[in-house]
Amino acid sequence: MKKNVLIIGAGGVAQVVAHKCAQNNDVLGDIHIASRTKSKCDAIIASVHDKKAMKVEGKLEGHALDALDIEATKALITATGSQIVINVGTAFLNMSVLRACMDTGVAYIDTAIHEEPNKICETPPWYGNYEWKRAQECEEKGITAILGAGFDPGVVNAYARLAKDDYLDKVTDVDIVDINAGSHGKYFATNFDPEINFREFTGVVYAWQGGEWTVNKMFEIGKDYDLPVVGTRRAYLCGHDEVHSLAKNMDGADVRFWMGFGDHYINVFTVLKSIGLLSEQPVKLADGSEVVPLKVVKACLPDPSSLAPEYEGKTCIGDFVKGMKDGKERTVFIYNVADHKEAYNEVGSQGISYTAGVPPVAAAMLVASGEWDVKKMANVEELAPKPFLNILNKIGLQTCIRDENGERELHFD
Amino acid sequence: MKKNVLIIGAGGVAQVVAHKCAQNNDVLGDIHIASRTKSKCDAIIASVHDKKAMKVEGKLEGHALDALDIEATKALITATGSQIVINVGTAFLNMSVLRACMDTGVAYIDTAIHEEPNKICETPPWYGNYEWKRAQECEEKGITAILGAGFDPGVVNAYARLAKDDYLDKVTDVDIVDINAGSHGKYFATNFDPEINFREFTGVVYAWQGGEWTVNKMFEIGKDYDLPVVGTRRAYLCGHDEVHSLAKNMDGADVRFWMGFGDHYINVFTVLKSIGLLSEQPVKLADGSEVVPLKVVKACLPDPSSLAPEYEGKTCIGDFVKGMKDGKERTVFIYNVADHKEAYNEVGSQGISYTAGVPPVAAAMLVASGEWDVKKMANVEELAPKPFLNILNKIGLQTCIRDENGERELHFD
């Protein structure tokens, strides 16, 4: 049984995490938020109080922290008495925060894979380059470290496990589909930091097919998916974190990740990339000074958090899991539909931040209760999926299924 | 009778001017090239010697000059004994170079209208904001100042005058059409300095119609033109220098300028402009530093002079002049077709630079011979067109006509 949560980061996802921790602080205890910029923590805290989100009276405090500084992070963990760290800062921080948790003996939860600033799209499986190198040490020390516990990766990993446990005898294909059918009303914007967002798409695309890693180019392979609520949408084979753990944990099934893009997004992306404006390498201007083009593009685009008030429409994210059941081929689609406007009304963030920020709080609640306090490093599909999906049903992300019997909610009480 | 030429500028157009002056140095005398960066003058001089372009033995020298410095320019004019200045530097220099010519009593020729760096698309007629304010003083002092003597403005002004003199009793419409059907093989590039190039299209579009200035947006009005050699091409109503003098000098006829753009160019331009990347106003980066997005785009795009070796295809630029002849409606199309590869083989520049750089040399030859040494300020349509077009026929830009009798060359000997 663990309690008291330290949230690392103060962006759009951290705002959702803070609100959801506050709504469940009877289970989670004290809440602390740490970011390089303390004023961003304070703004989140003000927003939590505005919405009267604290379930019971309790601590909610902000702290200035450079989370690359392991000793400073350890000191803050100790000073705040935190037993669970939810890392939703930039992807460059994971290994430092994980180290601090391992050294202080507390639980670690994140929502995205570690990245190094100067490297794009490393050798698969990506987890093997960083996090999994600490797995043995976590087990020896009894450290609970839950990797990729956002929506995708995270909830979609639990969906894959649920399909394998309950709906199929043997899984042959996992196709994760992420569609944002919402509209922010701007000419062009990214849903999170443009620097991190574009990095996802400027490298090659890895999938796990036929027992090996396959390589494609971004936007090379597209497919129309007919989905609940959002209708028919075109999605493209992309690289994504969860492919790199499911490839290991789904008994050899093919694993692919598909993200929906409209023609307009692809066009803008293609123009910017072709001209060289998405490059993370500096160019020299006529006056001799140097500047990184991607940073200029970022400065010209809307701040992702500014999109929330006007964002409308829904997201649909889920897994098509295909295999054999009772000797016959079967496909189930397990999914969630979220609404941008409802997310904004509840926690002041748009739907993309909401779907990413709610699941790590559910994971923290399961660590607090002991159900997921597994004393080792684990990806989400290695953990019991029903307690996780059960909490998500109750705190804002309903799991649904579509199969030969139609579409319906799934309940796990 | 004047001689000895000082060329201001050392870009792609200046290279053409230098080659053409060298090929006609029996008429023009000494040739001097001045630029802020003397090494660029030296490169042009080396190219002239490579091609053995000097018709007779004579002076060809480079000089470092900041042409915004009027006293320095006057000193160079005097020191070199130049009696004709061809200004093909940036459009920001015109008024300084013109002043230096007026003070030293020498002839001035340019190819584009004056611009101030921080102003885009000023009140029409554009010449009224700068050059024409010096017209009275030029006349009083007997200074020959020929404005806009490139291709467009320049040759197209002479075409309009020729149509009015020889082919129509009354002109009602002048539609200038500029089509570059060439291909440089790059994803995207501008044919001259991106900073100046994009400035032409980021403001509003002025045309002279029905006796008044009309205003449209860029790419708002498109029209398919069926043209000699290049075939059917889509052109868009644009703002351009020559509209602003022809509006005054064509007895009230409508004057419009149309430039051809492919869908790809328009798409890239629209994406960059919509995101704010064509802005000349600085944006603040995440680290607090400031940078002008347009300068970063310029740094990412190919250097226009680098396009020349691979440039293939043709340009077609001309005037559809419509009016009444012998009581009936008549339209003539007077035009030139130029070839990128031929231009490169002759003078080491692409076709766009070639069509812009040959005409001011023809104008200089007419000033040297006295025919255009008019001792006042003049736009090209105010001068006798046939001597100008006759020289152009001989030095690389053949005038053609298409009318009810078909397509044919025009000769003026």
PDB file of N, CA and C in Angstrom, chain B residues 169-250:
ATOM      1  N   ASP B 169      -6.127  51.548 -83.170  1.00  0.00           N
ATOM      2  CA  ASP B 169      -6.461  52.978 -83.164  1.00  0.00           C
ATOM      3  C   ASP B 169      -6.697  53.464 -81.746  1.00  0.00           C
ATOM      4  N   LYS B 170      -7.285  52.553 -80.972  1.00  0.00           N
ATOM      5  CA  LYS B 170      -7.545  52.900 -79.569  1.00  0.00           C
ATOM      6  C   LYS B 170      -7.370  51.646 -78.721  1.00  0.00           C
ATOM      7  N   VAL B 171      -6.616  51.783 -77.624  1.00  0.00           N
ATOM      8  CA  VAL B 171      -6.379  50.641 -76.735  1.00  0.00           C
ATOM      9  C   VAL B 171      -7.387  50.670 -75.593  1.00  0.00           C
ATOM     10  N   THR B 172      -8.016  49.520 -75.322  1.00  0.00           N
ATOM     11  CA  THR B 172      -8.947  49.446 -74.181  1.00  0.00           C
ATOM     12  C   THR B 172      -8.414  48.576 -73.042  1.00  0.00           C
ATOM     13  N   ASP B 173      -7.567  47.591 -73.372  1.00  0.00           N
ATOM     14  CA  ASP B 173      -7.085  46.656 -72.347  1.00  0.00           C
ATOM     15  C   ASP B 173      -5.649  46.222 -72.613  1.00  0.00           C
ATOM     16  N   VAL B 174      -4.816  46.295 -71.570  1.00  0.00           N
ATOM     17  CA  VAL B 174      -3.469  45.728 -71.641  1.00  0.00           C
ATOM     18  C   VAL B 174      -3.380  44.657 -70.559  1.00  0.00           C
ATOM     19  N   ASP B 175      -3.235  43.415 -70.994  1.00  0.00           N
ATOM     20  CA  ASP B 175      -3.070  42.296 -70.058  1.00  0.00           C
ATOM     21  C   ASP B 175      -1.690  41.697 -70.262  1.00  0.00           C
ATOM     22  N   ILE B 176      -0.822  41.954 -69.294  1.00  0.00           N
ATOM     23  CA  ILE B 176       0.546  41.441 -69.378  1.00  0.00           C
ATOM     24  C   ILE B 176       0.561  40.059 -68.733  1.00  0.00           C
ATOM     25  N   VAL B 177       1.121  39.094 -69.436  1.00  0.00           N
ATOM     26  CA  VAL B 177       1.118  37.703 -68.959  1.00  0.00           C
ATOM     27  C   VAL B 177       2.560  37.201 -68.893  1.00  0.00           C
ATOM     28  N   ASP B 178       2.934  36.687 -67.726  1.00  0.00           N
ATOM     29  CA  ASP B 178       4.312  36.228 -67.489  1.00  0.00           C
ATOM     30  C   ASP B 178       4.260  34.763 -67.073  1.00  0.00           C
ATOM     31  N   ILE B 179       4.711  33.894 -67.981  1.00  0.00           N
ATOM     32  CA  ILE B 179       4.682  32.448 -67.717  1.00  0.00           C
ATOM     33  C   ILE B 179       6.105  31.902 -67.730  1.00  0.00           C
ATOM     34  N   ASN B 180       6.515  31.298 -66.626  1.00  0.00           N
ATOM     35  CA  ASN B 180       7.762  30.550 -66.605  1.00  0.00           C
ATOM     36  C   ASN B 180       7.399  29.077 -66.638  1.00  0.00           C
ATOM     37  N   ALA B 181       7.545  28.472 -67.820  1.00  0.00           N
ATOM     38  CA  ALA B 181       7.209  27.057 -67.967  1.00  0.00           C
ATOM     39  C   ALA B 181       8.442  26.184 -67.777  1.00  0.00           C
ATOM     40  N   GLY B 182       9.472  26.759 -67.195  1.00  0.00           N
ATOM     41  CA  GLY B 182      10.700  26.005 -66.956  1.00  0.00           C
ATOM     42  C   GLY B 182      10.602  25.170 -65.693  1.00  0.00           C
ATOM     43  N   SER B 183      11.548  24.272 -65.535  1.00  0.00           N
ATOM     44  CA  SER B 183      11.592  23.409 -64.361  1.00  0.00           C
ATOM     45  C   SER B 183      13.014  23.351 -63.830  1.00  0.00           C
ATOM     46  N   HIS B 184      13.151  23.591 -62.512  1.00  0.00           N
ATOM     47  CA  HIS B 184      14.488  23.587 -61.911  1.00  0.00           C
ATOM     48  C   HIS B 184      14.795  22.275 -61.209  1.00  0.00           C
ATOM     49  N   GLY B 185      13.795  21.378 -61.144  1.00  0.00           N
ATOM     50  CA  GLY B 185      14.052  20.054 -60.575  1.00  0.00           C
ATOM     51  C   GLY B 185      14.097  19.997 -59.059  1.00  0.00           C
ATOM     52  N   LYS B 186      13.897  21.125 -58.382  1.00  0.00           N
ATOM     53  CA  LYS B 186      13.889  21.134 -56.911  1.00  0.00           C
ATOM     54  C   LYS B 186      12.442  20.998 -56.415  1.00  0.00           C
ATOM     55  N   TYR B 187      12.281  20.596 -55.159  1.00  0.00           N
ATOM     56  CA  TYR B 187      10.937  20.521 -54.568  1.00  0.00           C
ATOM     57  C   TYR B 187      10.287  21.897 -54.619  1.00  0.00           C
ATOM     58  N   PHE B 188      11.032  22.922 -54.228  1.00  0.00           N
ATOM     59  CA  PHE B 188      10.515  24.286 -54.255  1.00  0.00           C
ATOM     60  C   PHE B 188      11.697  25.245 -54.260  1.00  0.00           C
ATOM     61  N   ALA B 189      11.594  26.301 -55.061  1.00  0.00           N
ATOM     62  CA  ALA B 189      12.638  27.327 -55.082  1.00  0.00           C
ATOM     63  C   ALA B 189      12.031  28.589 -55.663  1.00  0.00           C
ATOM     64  N   THR B 190      12.590  29.716 -55.325  1.00  0.00           N
ATOM     65  CA  THR B 190      12.185  30.964 -55.963  1.00  0.00           C
ATOM     66  C   THR B 190      13.254  31.309 -57.002  1.00  0.00           C
ATOM     67  N   ASN B 191      12.857  32.069 -58.025  1.00  0.00           N
ATOM     68  CA  ASN B 191      13.783  32.363 -59.121  1.00  0.00           C
ATOM     69  C   ASN B 191      14.709  33.531 -58.818  1.00  0.00           C
ATOM     70  N   PHE B 192      14.335  34.328 -57.827  1.00  0.00           N
ATOM     71  CA  PHE B 192      15.289  35.310 -57.302  1.00  0.00           C
ATOM     72  C   PHE B 192      15.100  35.373 -55.797  1.00  0.00           C
ATOM     73  N   ASP B 193      15.859  36.237 -55.128  1.00  0.00           N
ATOM     74  CA  ASP B 193      15.878  36.317 -53.663  1.00  0.00           C
ATOM     75  C   ASP B 193      14.494  36.062 -53.044  1.00  0.00           C
ATOM     76  N   PRO B 194      14.348  34.975 -52.257  1.00  0.00           N
ATOM     77  CA  PRO B 194      13.038  34.653 -51.685  1.00  0.00           C
ATOM     78  C   PRO B 194      12.431  35.819 -50.898  1.00  0.00           C
ATOM     79  N   GLU B 195      13.286  36.591 -50.235  1.00  0.00           N
ATOM     80  CA  GLU B 195      12.757  37.693 -49.426  1.00  0.00           C
ATOM     81  C   GLU B 195      12.012  38.692 -50.307  1.00  0.00           C
ATOM     82  N   ILE B 196      12.630  39.061 -51.463  1.00  0.00           N
ATOM     83  CA  ILE B 196      12.012  40.027 -52.380  1.00  0.00           C
ATOM     84  C   ILE B 196      10.850  39.348 -53.112  1.00  0.00           C
ATOM     85  N   ASN B 197      11.057  38.108 -53.515  1.00  0.00           N
ATOM     86  CA  ASN B 197      10.065  37.370 -54.292  1.00  0.00           C
ATOM     87  C   ASN B 197       8.741  37.259 -53.538  1.00  0.00           C
ATOM     88  N   PHE B 198       8.794  36.809 -52.292  1.00  0.00           N
ATOM     89  CA  PHE B 198       7.560  36.610 -51.529  1.00  0.00           C
ATOM     90  C   PHE B 198       6.888  37.935 -51.189  1.00  0.00           C
ATOM     91  N   ARG B 199       7.697  39.002 -51.044  1.00  0.00           N
ATOM     92  CA  ARG B 199       7.103  40.316 -50.751  1.00  0.00           C
ATOM     93  C   ARG B 199       6.133  40.726 -51.857  1.00  0.00           C
ATOM     94  N   GLU B 200       6.414  40.287 -53.094  1.00  0.00           N
ATOM     95  CA  GLU B 200       5.520  40.652 -54.200  1.00  0.00           C
ATOM     96  C   GLU B 200       4.111  40.106 -53.991  1.00  0.00           C
ATOM     97  N   PHE B 201       3.998  39.016 -53.249  1.00  0.00           N
ATOM     98  CA  PHE B 201       2.713  38.297 -53.209  1.00  0.00           C
ATOM     99  C   PHE B 201       2.038  38.301 -51.848  1.00  0.00           C
ATOM    100  N   THR B 202       2.647  38.920 -50.856  1.00  0.00           N
ATOM    101  CA  THR B 202       2.028  38.862 -49.530  1.00  0.00           C
ATOM    102  C   THR B 202       1.086  40.040 -49.287  1.00  0.00           C
ATOM    103  N   GLY B 203       1.126  41.047 -50.143  1.00  0.00           N
ATOM    104  CA  GLY B 203       0.209  42.180 -49.984  1.00  0.00           C
ATOM    105  C   GLY B 203      -1.036  42.026 -50.845  1.00  0.00           C
ATOM    106  N   VAL B 204      -1.710  43.150 -51.114  1.00  0.00           N
ATOM    107  CA  VAL B 204      -2.907  43.100 -51.964  1.00  0.00           C
ATOM    108  C   VAL B 204      -2.487  43.250 -53.426  1.00  0.00           C
ATOM    109  N   VAL B 205      -3.427  42.982 -54.328  1.00  0.00           N
ATOM    110  CA  VAL B 205      -3.182  43.039 -55.772  1.00  0.00           C
ATOM    111  C   VAL B 205      -3.876  44.277 -56.347  1.00  0.00           C
ATOM    112  N   TYR B 206      -3.077  45.191 -56.884  1.00  0.00           N
ATOM    113  CA  TYR B 206      -3.651  46.371 -57.535  1.00  0.00           C
ATOM    114  C   TYR B 206      -3.720  46.176 -59.049  1.00  0.00           C
ATOM    115  N   ALA B 207      -4.862  46.544 -59.637  1.00  0.00           N
ATOM    116  CA  ALA B 207      -4.976  46.627 -61.098  1.00  0.00           C
ATOM    117  C   ALA B 207      -5.642  47.962 -61.423  1.00  0.00           C
ATOM    118  N   TRP B 208      -5.503  48.409 -62.683  1.00  0.00           N
ATOM    119  CA  TRP B 208      -6.130  49.647 -63.125  1.00  0.00           C
ATOM    120  C   TRP B 208      -7.279  49.268 -64.056  1.00  0.00           C
ATOM    121  N   GLN B 209      -8.508  49.452 -63.584  1.00  0.00           N
ATOM    122  CA  GLN B 209      -9.665  48.996 -64.354  1.00  0.00           C
ATOM    123  C   GLN B 209     -10.795  50.018 -64.224  1.00  0.00           C
ATOM    124  N   GLY B 210     -11.363  50.386 -65.377  1.00  0.00           N
ATOM    125  CA  GLY B 210     -12.478  51.326 -65.367  1.00  0.00           C
ATOM    126  C   GLY B 210     -12.087  52.687 -64.822  1.00  0.00           C
ATOM    127  N   GLY B 211     -10.814  53.051 -65.034  1.00  0.00           N
ATOM    128  CA  GLY B 211     -10.383  54.379 -64.610  1.00  0.00           C
ATOM    129  C   GLY B 211     -10.081  54.519 -63.132  1.00  0.00           C
ATOM    130  N   GLU B 212      -9.939  53.381 -62.452  1.00  0.00           N
ATOM    131  CA  GLU B 212      -9.585  53.472 -61.024  1.00  0.00           C
ATOM    132  C   GLU B 212      -8.774  52.252 -60.582  1.00  0.00           C
ATOM    133  N   TRP B 213      -8.139  52.387 -59.436  1.00  0.00           N
ATOM    134  CA  TRP B 213      -7.388  51.278 -58.864  1.00  0.00           C
ATOM    135  C   TRP B 213      -8.346  50.292 -58.225  1.00  0.00           C
ATOM    136  N   THR B 214      -8.211  49.025 -58.603  1.00  0.00           N
ATOM    137  CA  THR B 214      -9.034  47.979 -57.993  1.00  0.00           C
ATOM    138  C   THR B 214      -8.139  47.093 -57.138  1.00  0.00           C
ATOM    139  N   VAL B 215      -8.730  46.488 -56.138  1.00  0.00           N
ATOM    140  CA  VAL B 215      -7.962  45.717 -55.158  1.00  0.00           C
ATOM    141  C   VAL B 215      -8.497  44.282 -55.081  1.00  0.00           C
ATOM    142  N   ASN B 216      -7.589  43.330 -55.192  1.00  0.00           N
ATOM    143  CA  ASN B 216      -7.948  41.921 -55.006  1.00  0.00           C
ATOM    144  C   ASN B 216      -6.916  41.250 -54.127  1.00  0.00           C
ATOM    145  N   LYS B 217      -7.234  40.021 -53.733  1.00  0.00           N
ATOM    146  CA  LYS B 217      -6.264  39.230 -52.987  1.00  0.00           C
ATOM    147  C   LYS B 217      -5.448  38.381 -53.951  1.00  0.00           C
ATOM    148  N   MET B 218      -4.253  38.018 -53.518  1.00  0.00           N
ATOM    149  CA  MET B 218      -3.392  37.161 -54.315  1.00  0.00           C
ATOM    150  C   MET B 218      -4.067  35.806 -54.530  1.00  0.00           C
ATOM    151  N   PHE B 219      -3.984  35.293 -55.746  1.00  0.00           N
ATOM    152  CA  PHE B 219      -4.566  34.000 -56.153  1.00  0.00           C
ATOM    153  C   PHE B 219      -6.099  34.019 -56.132  1.00  0.00           C
ATOM    154  N   GLU B 220      -6.691  35.225 -56.012  1.00  0.00           N
ATOM    155  CA  GLU B 220      -8.155  35.309 -55.995  1.00  0.00           C
ATOM    156  C   GLU B 220      -8.712  35.141 -57.407  1.00  0.00           C
ATOM    157  N   ILE B 221      -8.008  35.738 -58.407  1.00  0.00           N
ATOM    158  CA  ILE B 221      -8.517  35.711 -59.779  1.00  0.00           C
ATOM    159  C   ILE B 221      -7.522  34.995 -60.677  1.00  0.00           C
ATOM    160  N   GLY B 222      -7.933  33.850 -61.186  1.00  0.00           N
ATOM    161  CA  GLY B 222      -7.084  33.073 -62.079  1.00  0.00           C
ATOM    162  C   GLY B 222      -7.722  32.944 -63.448  1.00  0.00           C
ATOM    163  N   LYS B 223      -6.887  32.688 -64.447  1.00  0.00           N
ATOM    164  CA  LYS B 223      -7.378  32.629 -65.818  1.00  0.00           C
ATOM    165  C   LYS B 223      -6.441  31.739 -66.621  1.00  0.00           C
ATOM    166  N   ASP B 224      -7.007  30.888 -67.478  1.00  0.00           N
ATOM    167  CA  ASP B 224      -6.161  30.047 -68.326  1.00  0.00           C
ATOM    168  C   ASP B 224      -5.814  30.802 -69.600  1.00  0.00           C
ATOM    169  N   TYR B 225      -4.536  30.893 -69.900  1.00  0.00           N
ATOM    170  CA  TYR B 225      -4.078  31.521 -71.139  1.00  0.00           C
ATOM    171  C   TYR B 225      -3.498  30.457 -72.062  1.00  0.00           C
ATOM    172  N   ASP B 226      -3.910  30.507 -73.312  1.00  0.00           N
ATOM    173  CA  ASP B 226      -3.334  29.606 -74.321  1.00  0.00           C
ATOM    174  C   ASP B 226      -2.242  30.382 -75.036  1.00  0.00           C
ATOM    175  N   LEU B 227      -1.006  29.982 -74.882  1.00  0.00           N
ATOM    176  CA  LEU B 227       0.132  30.793 -75.325  1.00  0.00           C
ATOM    177  C   LEU B 227       1.005  30.046 -76.318  1.00  0.00           C
ATOM    178  N   PRO B 228       1.742  30.796 -77.150  1.00  0.00           N
ATOM    179  CA  PRO B 228       2.695  30.153 -78.057  1.00  0.00           C
ATOM    180  C   PRO B 228       3.729  29.343 -77.258  1.00  0.00           C
ATOM    181  N   VAL B 229       4.173  28.238 -77.825  1.00  0.00           N
ATOM    182  CA  VAL B 229       5.261  27.399 -77.313  1.00  0.00           C
ATOM    183  C   VAL B 229       4.931  26.720 -75.976  1.00  0.00           C
ATOM    184  N   VAL B 230       4.531  27.501 -74.938  1.00  0.00           N
ATOM    185  CA  VAL B 230       4.336  26.903 -73.615  1.00  0.00           C
ATOM    186  C   VAL B 230       2.946  26.309 -73.428  1.00  0.00           C
ATOM    187  N   GLY B 231       2.024  26.571 -74.369  1.00  0.00           N
ATOM    188  CA  GLY B 231       0.690  25.963 -74.281  1.00  0.00           C
ATOM    189  C   GLY B 231      -0.229  26.672 -73.301  1.00  0.00           C
ATOM    190  N   THR B 232      -1.231  25.924 -72.814  1.00  0.00           N
ATOM    191  CA  THR B 232      -2.221  26.523 -71.904  1.00  0.00           C
ATOM    192  C   THR B 232      -1.689  26.514 -70.479  1.00  0.00           C
ATOM    193  N   ARG B 233      -1.710  27.686 -69.889  1.00  0.00           N
ATOM    194  CA  ARG B 233      -1.159  27.850 -68.543  1.00  0.00           C
ATOM    195  C   ARG B 233      -2.100  28.712 -67.713  1.00  0.00           C
ATOM    196  N   ARG B 234      -2.204  28.413 -66.440  1.00  0.00           N
ATOM    197  CA  ARG B 234      -3.052  29.206 -65.553  1.00  0.00           C
ATOM    198  C   ARG B 234      -2.221  30.350 -64.961  1.00  0.00           C
ATOM    199  N   ALA B 235      -2.770  31.563 -65.093  1.00  0.00           N
ATOM    200  CA  ALA B 235      -2.098  32.740 -64.544  1.00  0.00           C
ATOM    201  C   ALA B 235      -3.039  33.446 -63.571  1.00  0.00           C
ATOM    202  N   TYR B 236      -2.459  34.183 -62.643  1.00  0.00           N
ATOM    203  CA  TYR B 236      -3.238  34.839 -61.592  1.00  0.00           C
ATOM    204  C   TYR B 236      -2.968  36.343 -61.604  1.00  0.00           C
ATOM    205  N   LEU B 237      -4.007  37.094 -61.366  1.00  0.00           N
ATOM    206  CA  LEU B 237      -3.879  38.543 -61.277  1.00  0.00           C
ATOM    207  C   LEU B 237      -2.964  38.890 -60.102  1.00  0.00           C
ATOM    208  N   CYS B 238      -1.904  39.657 -60.410  1.00  0.00           N
ATOM    209  CA  CYS B 238      -0.903  40.018 -59.406  1.00  0.00           C
ATOM    210  C   CYS B 238      -0.633  41.515 -59.464  1.00  0.00           C
ATOM    211  N   GLY B 239      -0.094  42.051 -58.405  1.00  0.00           N
ATOM    212  CA  GLY B 239       0.442  43.407 -58.454  1.00  0.00           C
ATOM    213  C   GLY B 239       1.799  43.389 -59.139  1.00  0.00           C
ATOM    214  N   HIS B 240       2.135  44.410 -59.895  1.00  0.00           N
ATOM    215  CA  HIS B 240       3.456  44.464 -60.525  1.00  0.00           C
ATOM    216  C   HIS B 240       3.755  45.904 -60.927  1.00  0.00           C
ATOM    217  N   ASP B 241       5.045  46.239 -60.979  1.00  0.00           N
ATOM    218  CA  ASP B 241       5.485  47.621 -61.205  1.00  0.00           C
ATOM    219  C   ASP B 241       4.834  48.294 -62.419  1.00  0.00           C
ATOM    220  N   GLU B 242       4.851  47.612 -63.571  1.00  0.00           N
ATOM    221  CA  GLU B 242       4.485  48.274 -64.825  1.00  0.00           C
ATOM    222  C   GLU B 242       3.043  48.744 -64.852  1.00  0.00           C
ATOM    223  N   VAL B 243       2.182  48.084 -64.071  1.00  0.00           N
ATOM    224  CA  VAL B 243       0.780  48.519 -64.001  1.00  0.00           C
ATOM    225  C   VAL B 243       0.718  49.981 -63.539  1.00  0.00           C
ATOM    226  N   HIS B 244       1.661  50.356 -62.702  1.00  0.00           N
ATOM    227  CA  HIS B 244       1.616  51.671 -62.057  1.00  0.00           C
ATOM    228  C   HIS B 244       2.085  52.808 -62.968  1.00  0.00           C
ATOM    229  N   SER B 245       2.801  52.506 -64.049  1.00  0.00           N
ATOM    230  CA  SER B 245       3.099  53.573 -65.022  1.00  0.00           C
ATOM    231  C   SER B 245       2.167  53.473 -66.234  1.00  0.00           C
ATOM    232  N   LEU B 246       1.855  52.255 -66.665  1.00  0.00           N
ATOM    233  CA  LEU B 246       0.966  52.111 -67.834  1.00  0.00           C
ATOM    234  C   LEU B 246      -0.433  52.662 -67.527  1.00  0.00           C
ATOM    235  N   ALA B 247      -0.844  52.595 -66.268  1.00  0.00           N
ATOM    236  CA  ALA B 247      -2.145  53.173 -65.887  1.00  0.00           C
ATOM    237  C   ALA B 247      -2.203  54.649 -66.257  1.00  0.00           C
ATOM    238  N   LYS B 248      -1.052  55.302 -66.221  1.00  0.00           N
ATOM    239  CA  LYS B 248      -0.994  56.734 -66.532  1.00  0.00           C
ATOM    240  C   LYS B 248      -0.775  56.985 -68.018  1.00  0.00           C
ATOM    241  N   ASN B 249      -0.062  56.069 -68.677  1.00  0.00           N
ATOM    242  CA  ASN B 249       0.452  56.361 -70.016  1.00  0.00           C
ATOM    243  C   ASN B 249      -0.264  55.664 -71.171  1.00  0.00           C
ATOM    244  N   MET B 250      -1.359  54.938 -70.894  1.00  0.00           N
ATOM    245  CA  MET B 250      -2.049  54.220 -71.985  1.00  0.00           C
ATOM    246  C   MET B 250      -3.438  54.804 -72.254  1.00  0.00           C
TER     247      MET B 250
END
